[in-house]
Amino acid sequence: MSKMHQMKSIAIRALESNEELENVRRLESIIWSEYESTPTHQTLTAIKNGGIVLGAFLDGELIGFQYSFPGFDGNKSYLCSHILGIHPNFRKLGIGEKLKLQQIEESIKKGYDLITWTFDPLETVNGYLNFHKLGARSSTYVENCYGEMLDVLNHGMPSDRFIVQWWIKDKKIESENLEIEDRLREDSLLIKALVNPDGYLAPMEIDLTRHLETGLLFVPMPSDFQKLKQDSSDLALSWRMNTRHVFMHYFKKGWIVIDLIRRQSDSDICFYVLKKSTKSLS
């Protein structure tokens, strides 16, 4: 079956039965290997109290899911988008985007206008979906959010996370229509990144002096962090600590992440785009 045919054949729907939720639990175990999966009784209870579980199916087989539960911050109710996972054999088919777009419809049915979630800023595939495709925003960085995590994707690294806010009833904010090659001047970058003698992209210097400026600022990132981590754990940790410092500094000064962009001329690097906020995201 061709990739295009697979994409067209994927069906997304809400799940409610014990059997369907048990299949979600099994799929979660496959995706995150030995990481403990979410109990079925928990997802079922969430559904009965304002939560949502979505399944992605190809020819009747569950190949992806998204699990959300209600949140409340003392003033406002919202939906916490907790886990989204795709079977390893079916990634890069746009399933994550399909799940998130269906999440809008199901959320509005239940009366939500805000969805929040966390993700690792170094996982730039997720950043591209969250910011560039969905139009979400972030101005909150949480250091070591979940403590030590032992699953394959997170093992050996502090579990730093962006908190993302997605106002689903607002018109999607389009990209800034950046002329990427023109705008990504060296003096626009908050981290100077160079290829080191071993051939890896390495953070060399950070710039914390530009918070009073207007316009756009860029944070470079390696495009494939998991491969970088496998090749050099020390270099991966260096990216974590340098980017942590930059994001926490600029978020405190009123900047927000509005996009993640890729330069067509360089597949090894991509850039988070920061803009000075004129109002709070909350």
Short mmCIF file of N, CA, C and O in Angstrom, two decimals, residues 77-179:
data_model
loop_
_atom_site.label_atom_id
_atom_site.label_comp_id
_atom_site.label_asym_id
_atom_site.label_seq_id
_atom_site.Cartn_x
_atom_site.Cartn_y
_atom_site.Cartn_z
N SER A 77 -11.44 26.26 33.09
CA SER A 77 -11.36 24.86 32.70
C SER A 77 -10.76 24.77 31.29
O SER A 77 -11.00 25.63 30.45
N TYR A 78 -10.01 23.73 31.05
CA TYR A 78 -9.39 23.51 29.75
C TYR A 78 -9.13 22.02 29.59
O TYR A 78 -9.37 21.22 30.52
N LEU A 79 -8.64 21.62 28.44
CA LEU A 79 -8.34 20.21 28.19
C LEU A 79 -6.84 20.00 28.21
O LEU A 79 -6.10 20.71 27.51
N CYS A 80 -6.38 19.04 29.01
CA CYS A 80 -4.96 18.68 29.06
C CYS A 80 -4.70 17.56 28.07
O CYS A 80 -5.17 16.43 28.27
N SER A 81 -3.98 17.85 27.02
CA SER A 81 -3.66 16.85 26.00
C SER A 81 -2.41 16.10 26.46
O SER A 81 -1.29 16.57 26.26
N HIS A 82 -2.61 14.94 27.05
CA HIS A 82 -1.55 14.30 27.82
C HIS A 82 -0.61 13.44 26.99
O HIS A 82 0.61 13.55 27.11
N ILE A 83 -1.14 12.54 26.16
CA ILE A 83 -0.30 11.60 25.41
C ILE A 83 -0.80 11.49 23.98
O ILE A 83 -2.00 11.36 23.74
N LEU A 84 0.13 11.56 23.04
CA LEU A 84 -0.16 11.26 21.64
C LEU A 84 0.92 10.31 21.16
O LEU A 84 2.12 10.60 21.28
N GLY A 85 0.51 9.17 20.62
CA GLY A 85 1.48 8.18 20.19
C GLY A 85 1.09 7.53 18.87
O GLY A 85 -0.09 7.31 18.61
N ILE A 86 2.09 7.23 18.05
CA ILE A 86 1.90 6.57 16.76
C ILE A 86 2.76 5.31 16.73
O ILE A 86 3.92 5.33 17.15
N HIS A 87 2.19 4.21 16.24
CA HIS A 87 2.95 2.97 16.11
C HIS A 87 4.20 3.23 15.27
O HIS A 87 4.15 3.94 14.25
N PRO A 88 5.37 2.69 15.68
CA PRO A 88 6.61 2.97 14.95
C PRO A 88 6.56 2.65 13.46
O PRO A 88 7.27 3.27 12.66
N ASN A 89 5.72 1.70 13.05
CA ASN A 89 5.65 1.33 11.63
C ASN A 89 4.83 2.30 10.79
O ASN A 89 4.79 2.16 9.55
N PHE A 90 4.17 3.26 11.43
CA PHE A 90 3.24 4.12 10.70
C PHE A 90 3.49 5.60 10.95
O PHE A 90 2.59 6.41 10.84
N ARG A 91 4.72 5.96 11.28
CA ARG A 91 5.04 7.36 11.49
C ARG A 91 5.30 8.06 10.16
O ARG A 91 5.47 7.43 9.13
N LYS A 92 5.31 9.38 10.18
CA LYS A 92 5.52 10.23 9.00
C LYS A 92 4.39 10.08 7.99
O LYS A 92 4.60 10.25 6.79
N LEU A 93 3.19 9.78 8.47
CA LEU A 93 2.00 9.74 7.61
C LEU A 93 1.04 10.88 7.92
O LEU A 93 -0.07 10.91 7.40
N GLY A 94 1.46 11.81 8.78
CA GLY A 94 0.58 12.92 9.15
C GLY A 94 -0.49 12.54 10.14
O GLY A 94 -1.47 13.28 10.32
N ILE A 95 -0.32 11.41 10.85
CA ILE A 95 -1.36 10.93 11.76
C ILE A 95 -1.48 11.85 12.98
O ILE A 95 -2.59 12.11 13.46
N GLY A 96 -0.36 12.36 13.46
CA GLY A 96 -0.41 13.26 14.61
C GLY A 96 -1.24 14.49 14.33
O GLY A 96 -2.06 14.91 15.15
N GLU A 97 -1.08 15.07 13.15
CA GLU A 97 -1.86 16.25 12.78
C GLU A 97 -3.34 15.90 12.66
O GLU A 97 -4.21 16.66 13.10
N LYS A 98 -3.65 14.74 12.08
CA LYS A 98 -5.04 14.31 11.96
C LYS A 98 -5.69 14.15 13.34
O LYS A 98 -6.84 14.55 13.56
N LEU A 99 -4.95 13.58 14.28
CA LEU A 99 -5.47 13.41 15.64
C LEU A 99 -5.73 14.77 16.30
O LEU A 99 -6.75 14.96 16.97
N LYS A 100 -4.80 15.70 16.13
CA LYS A 100 -4.97 17.01 16.75
C LYS A 100 -6.14 17.77 16.14
O LYS A 100 -6.88 18.46 16.87
N LEU A 101 -6.34 17.67 14.84
CA LEU A 101 -7.46 18.38 14.22
C LEU A 101 -8.79 17.78 14.65
O LEU A 101 -9.77 18.51 14.86
N GLN A 102 -8.85 16.46 14.81
CA GLN A 102 -10.07 15.84 15.33
C GLN A 102 -10.29 16.22 16.78
O GLN A 102 -11.43 16.36 17.25
N GLN A 103 -9.20 16.43 17.49
CA GLN A 103 -9.29 16.85 18.89
C GLN A 103 -10.02 18.20 19.01
O GLN A 103 -10.76 18.42 19.98
N ILE A 104 -9.83 19.08 18.04
CA ILE A 104 -10.55 20.35 18.06
C ILE A 104 -12.05 20.10 18.07
O ILE A 104 -12.80 20.66 18.89
N GLU A 105 -12.52 19.28 17.14
CA GLU A 105 -13.96 19.03 17.03
C GLU A 105 -14.53 18.42 18.31
O GLU A 105 -15.59 18.84 18.80
N GLU A 106 -13.85 17.42 18.83
CA GLU A 106 -14.35 16.76 20.04
C GLU A 106 -14.30 17.70 21.25
O GLU A 106 -15.17 17.66 22.12
N SER A 107 -13.30 18.56 21.30
CA SER A 107 -13.15 19.49 22.42
C SER A 107 -14.25 20.54 22.41
O SER A 107 -14.82 20.89 23.46
N ILE A 108 -14.56 21.07 21.24
CA ILE A 108 -15.61 22.08 21.13
C ILE A 108 -16.97 21.48 21.52
O ILE A 108 -17.79 22.15 22.16
N LYS A 109 -17.21 20.23 21.16
CA LYS A 109 -18.44 19.56 21.57
C LYS A 109 -18.61 19.56 23.09
O LYS A 109 -19.72 19.65 23.61
N LYS A 110 -17.49 19.46 23.80
CA LYS A 110 -17.53 19.40 25.26
C LYS A 110 -17.40 20.77 25.91
O LYS A 110 -17.36 20.89 27.13
N GLY A 111 -17.30 21.83 25.11
CA GLY A 111 -17.30 23.18 25.64
C GLY A 111 -15.95 23.79 25.92
O GLY A 111 -15.86 24.88 26.50
N TYR A 112 -14.87 23.15 25.48
CA TYR A 112 -13.53 23.71 25.69
C TYR A 112 -13.18 24.72 24.60
O TYR A 112 -13.62 24.60 23.46
N ASP A 113 -12.37 25.71 24.97
CA ASP A 113 -11.79 26.60 23.97
C ASP A 113 -10.27 26.65 24.06
O ASP A 113 -9.61 27.28 23.23
N LEU A 114 -9.70 25.95 25.06
CA LEU A 114 -8.25 25.93 25.25
C LEU A 114 -7.79 24.49 25.47
O LEU A 114 -8.37 23.76 26.28
N ILE A 115 -6.73 24.12 24.76
CA ILE A 115 -6.07 22.83 24.97
C ILE A 115 -4.61 23.12 25.32
O ILE A 115 -3.96 23.95 24.67
N THR A 116 -4.10 22.44 26.33
CA THR A 116 -2.70 22.60 26.72
C THR A 116 -2.00 21.25 26.68
O THR A 116 -2.64 20.21 26.82
N TRP A 117 -0.69 21.29 26.50
CA TRP A 117 0.10 20.07 26.62
C TRP A 117 1.57 20.45 26.79
O TRP A 117 1.93 21.62 26.69
N THR A 118 2.38 19.46 27.05
CA THR A 118 3.82 19.66 27.16
C THR A 118 4.52 18.85 26.08
O THR A 118 4.00 17.85 25.60
N PHE A 119 5.71 19.32 25.69
CA PHE A 119 6.56 18.51 24.84
C PHE A 119 8.00 18.97 24.98
O PHE A 119 8.28 20.09 25.41
N ASP A 120 8.91 18.09 24.62
CA ASP A 120 10.33 18.37 24.70
C ASP A 120 10.74 19.31 23.57
O ASP A 120 10.60 18.96 22.39
N PRO A 121 11.26 20.50 23.87
CA PRO A 121 11.65 21.43 22.81
C PRO A 121 12.68 20.86 21.83
O PRO A 121 12.74 21.30 20.68
N LEU A 122 13.47 19.90 22.29
CA LEU A 122 14.49 19.33 21.41
C LEU A 122 13.92 18.34 20.40
O LEU A 122 14.61 17.97 19.45
N GLU A 123 12.67 17.93 20.60
CA GLU A 123 12.00 17.06 19.63
C GLU A 123 11.33 17.95 18.58
O GLU A 123 10.15 18.29 18.67
N THR A 124 12.08 18.34 17.58
CA THR A 124 11.65 19.39 16.66
C THR A 124 10.54 18.94 15.71
O THR A 124 9.84 19.79 15.16
N VAL A 125 10.40 17.64 15.49
CA VAL A 125 9.25 17.17 14.69
C VAL A 125 7.95 17.56 15.39
O VAL A 125 7.00 18.04 14.76
N ASN A 126 7.92 17.40 16.71
CA ASN A 126 6.75 17.81 17.48
C ASN A 126 6.60 19.33 17.47
O ASN A 126 5.49 19.86 17.40
N GLY A 127 7.72 20.03 17.56
CA GLY A 127 7.66 21.49 17.51
C GLY A 127 7.10 22.00 16.20
O GLY A 127 6.32 22.96 16.18
N TYR A 128 7.47 21.36 15.10
CA TYR A 128 6.97 21.78 13.79
C TYR A 128 5.46 21.59 13.71
O TYR A 128 4.74 22.46 13.20
N LEU A 129 4.97 20.46 14.23
CA LEU A 129 3.52 20.23 14.25
C LEU A 129 2.82 21.24 15.15
O LEU A 129 1.85 21.90 14.73
N ASN A 130 3.32 21.39 16.36
CA ASN A 130 2.63 22.22 17.35
C ASN A 130 2.57 23.69 16.96
O ASN A 130 1.51 24.33 17.08
N PHE A 131 3.67 24.24 16.50
CA PHE A 131 3.74 25.67 16.23
C PHE A 131 3.46 26.02 14.77
O PHE A 131 2.65 26.89 14.48
N HIS A 132 4.14 25.34 13.86
CA HIS A 132 4.03 25.71 12.45
C HIS A 132 2.71 25.27 11.84
O HIS A 132 2.08 26.02 11.10
N LYS A 133 2.29 24.04 12.12
CA LYS A 133 1.07 23.52 11.50
C LYS A 133 -0.19 23.88 12.28
O LYS A 133 -1.21 24.23 11.69
N LEU A 134 -0.15 23.76 13.61
CA LEU A 134 -1.36 23.97 14.41
C LEU A 134 -1.54 25.42 14.85
O LEU A 134 -2.65 25.83 15.18
N GLY A 135 -0.46 26.19 14.91
CA GLY A 135 -0.56 27.58 15.34
C GLY A 135 -0.62 27.76 16.84
O GLY A 135 -1.10 28.79 17.32
N ALA A 136 -0.13 26.78 17.61
CA ALA A 136 -0.07 26.92 19.06
C ALA A 136 1.08 27.86 19.45
O ALA A 136 1.88 28.27 18.59
N ARG A 137 1.15 28.18 20.74
CA ARG A 137 2.15 29.11 21.24
C ARG A 137 2.69 28.60 22.58
O ARG A 137 2.05 27.82 23.25
N SER A 138 3.87 29.10 22.96
CA SER A 138 4.40 28.75 24.29
C SER A 138 5.20 29.91 24.85
O SER A 138 5.97 30.56 24.14
N SER A 139 5.01 30.15 26.15
CA SER A 139 5.82 31.13 26.88
C SER A 139 6.23 30.58 28.24
O SER A 139 6.62 31.34 29.12
N THR A 140 6.15 29.26 28.39
CA THR A 140 6.50 28.63 29.67
C THR A 140 7.43 27.45 29.43
O THR A 140 7.13 26.57 28.61
N TYR A 141 8.54 27.45 30.16
CA TYR A 141 9.53 26.38 30.08
C TYR A 141 9.67 25.78 31.47
O TYR A 141 9.92 26.49 32.44
N VAL A 142 9.50 24.46 31.58
CA VAL A 142 9.57 23.78 32.87
C VAL A 142 10.82 22.90 32.89
O VAL A 142 10.97 21.98 32.08
N GLU A 143 11.70 23.20 33.83
CA GLU A 143 12.94 22.47 33.97
C GLU A 143 12.69 21.10 34.61
O GLU A 143 12.04 21.00 35.66
N ASN A 144 13.17 20.03 33.95
CA ASN A 144 13.04 18.65 34.45
C ASN A 144 11.61 18.37 34.91
O ASN A 144 11.36 17.91 36.02
N CYS A 145 10.67 18.60 34.03
CA CYS A 145 9.24 18.60 34.32
C CYS A 145 8.76 17.31 34.98
O CYS A 145 8.00 17.34 35.95
N TYR A 146 9.19 16.16 34.47
CA TYR A 146 8.70 14.86 34.96
C TYR A 146 9.76 14.08 35.74
O TYR A 146 9.57 12.89 36.02
N GLY A 147 10.87 14.74 36.09
CA GLY A 147 11.93 14.02 36.75
C GLY A 147 12.60 13.04 35.80
O GLY A 147 12.53 13.17 34.58
N GLU A 148 13.25 12.04 36.35
CA GLU A 148 13.93 11.04 35.52
C GLU A 148 12.90 10.14 34.84
O GLU A 148 12.03 9.58 35.49
N MET A 149 13.01 10.02 33.52
CA MET A 149 12.13 9.14 32.75
C MET A 149 12.96 8.03 32.13
O MET A 149 14.05 8.27 31.61
N LEU A 150 12.43 6.81 32.17
CA LEU A 150 13.22 5.64 31.79
C LEU A 150 12.86 5.07 30.43
O LEU A 150 13.44 4.07 30.02
N ASP A 151 11.90 5.69 29.72
CA ASP A 151 11.55 5.16 28.41
C ASP A 151 12.65 5.47 27.41
O ASP A 151 13.56 6.26 27.66
N VAL A 152 12.56 4.83 26.25
CA VAL A 152 13.63 4.91 25.25
C VAL A 152 13.89 6.34 24.80
O VAL A 152 15.04 6.77 24.66
N LEU A 153 12.84 7.13 24.58
CA LEU A 153 13.02 8.48 24.03
C LEU A 153 13.60 9.45 25.04
O LEU A 153 14.28 10.41 24.66
N ASN A 154 13.33 9.25 26.33
CA ASN A 154 13.69 10.25 27.35
C ASN A 154 14.83 9.84 28.26
O ASN A 154 15.34 10.67 29.02
N HIS A 155 15.22 8.58 28.22
CA HIS A 155 16.23 8.08 29.15
C HIS A 155 17.55 8.86 29.03
O HIS A 155 18.02 9.14 27.94
N GLY A 156 18.10 9.21 30.19
CA GLY A 156 19.42 9.83 30.23
C GLY A 156 19.45 11.33 30.08
O GLY A 156 20.53 11.93 30.05
N MET A 157 18.26 11.98 29.98
CA MET A 157 18.21 13.43 29.80
C MET A 157 17.23 14.04 30.79
O MET A 157 16.21 13.44 31.11
N PRO A 158 17.52 15.26 31.30
CA PRO A 158 16.50 15.97 32.08
C PRO A 158 15.24 16.16 31.23
O PRO A 158 15.33 16.49 30.06
N SER A 159 14.09 15.96 31.85
CA SER A 159 12.83 15.98 31.11
C SER A 159 12.26 17.40 31.02
O SER A 159 11.13 17.67 31.45
N ASP A 160 13.03 18.32 30.44
CA ASP A 160 12.57 19.70 30.24
C ASP A 160 11.42 19.72 29.24
O ASP A 160 11.41 18.94 28.28
N ARG A 161 10.48 20.65 29.44
CA ARG A 161 9.31 20.71 28.57
C ARG A 161 8.86 22.16 28.34
O ARG A 161 8.96 23.00 29.23
N PHE A 162 8.35 22.42 27.14
CA PHE A 162 7.50 23.58 26.88
C PHE A 162 6.09 23.25 27.36
O PHE A 162 5.63 22.12 27.20
N ILE A 163 5.38 24.24 27.92
CA ILE A 163 3.93 24.14 28.09
C ILE A 163 3.30 24.91 26.94
O ILE A 163 3.57 26.10 26.75
N VAL A 164 2.49 24.21 26.16
CA VAL A 164 1.89 24.76 24.95
C VAL A 164 0.45 25.16 25.22
O VAL A 164 -0.28 24.45 25.92
N GLN A 165 0.04 26.29 24.67
CA GLN A 165 -1.37 26.71 24.72
C GLN A 165 -1.90 26.83 23.30
O GLN A 165 -1.30 27.46 22.44
N TRP A 166 -3.07 26.21 23.10
CA TRP A 166 -3.71 26.17 21.79
C TRP A 166 -5.15 26.63 21.95
O TRP A 166 -5.99 25.88 22.45
N TRP A 167 -5.41 27.87 21.55
CA TRP A 167 -6.75 28.44 21.64
C TRP A 167 -7.52 28.01 20.39
O TRP A 167 -7.37 28.60 19.32
N ILE A 168 -8.35 26.99 20.52
CA ILE A 168 -8.88 26.29 19.35
C ILE A 168 -10.01 27.03 18.65
O ILE A 168 -10.35 26.69 17.51
N LYS A 169 -10.60 28.04 19.28
CA LYS A 169 -11.65 28.80 18.62
C LYS A 169 -11.12 30.04 17.93
O LYS A 169 -11.84 30.71 17.19
N ASP A 170 -9.85 30.35 18.16
CA ASP A 170 -9.23 31.47 17.46
C ASP A 170 -8.84 31.04 16.06
O ASP A 170 -8.51 29.88 15.82
N LYS A 171 -8.86 31.98 15.13
CA LYS A 171 -8.36 31.70 13.79
C LYS A 171 -6.89 31.38 13.88
O LYS A 171 -6.14 32.05 14.58
N LYS A 172 -6.48 30.33 13.19
CA LYS A 172 -5.08 29.92 13.22
C LYS A 172 -4.18 31.09 12.81
O LYS A 172 -4.39 31.72 11.79
N ILE A 173 -3.21 31.37 13.66
CA ILE A 173 -2.25 32.44 13.36
C ILE A 173 -1.24 31.89 12.37
O ILE A 173 -0.53 30.94 12.65
N GLU A 174 -1.20 32.47 11.20
CA GLU A 174 -0.32 31.96 10.16
C GLU A 174 1.13 32.31 10.49
O GLU A 174 1.44 33.18 11.29
N SER A 175 2.02 31.60 9.86
CA SER A 175 3.44 31.89 9.98
C SER A 175 3.69 33.34 9.60
O SER A 175 2.92 33.97 8.89
N GLU A 176 4.80 33.87 10.05
CA GLU A 176 5.12 35.27 9.82
C GLU A 176 5.55 35.55 8.38
O GLU A 176 6.00 36.64 8.05
N ASN A 177 5.40 34.55 7.50
CA ASN A 177 5.80 34.70 6.10
C ASN A 177 7.25 35.18 6.00
O ASN A 177 7.59 36.12 5.30
N LEU A 178 8.08 34.50 6.77
CA LEU A 178 9.47 34.92 6.84
C LEU A 178 10.22 34.60 5.55
O LEU A 178 10.02 33.55 4.95
N GLU A 179 11.06 35.50 5.13
CA GLU A 179 12.05 35.18 4.11
C GLU A 179 13.23 34.58 4.86
O GLU A 179 14.13 35.28 5.31
#
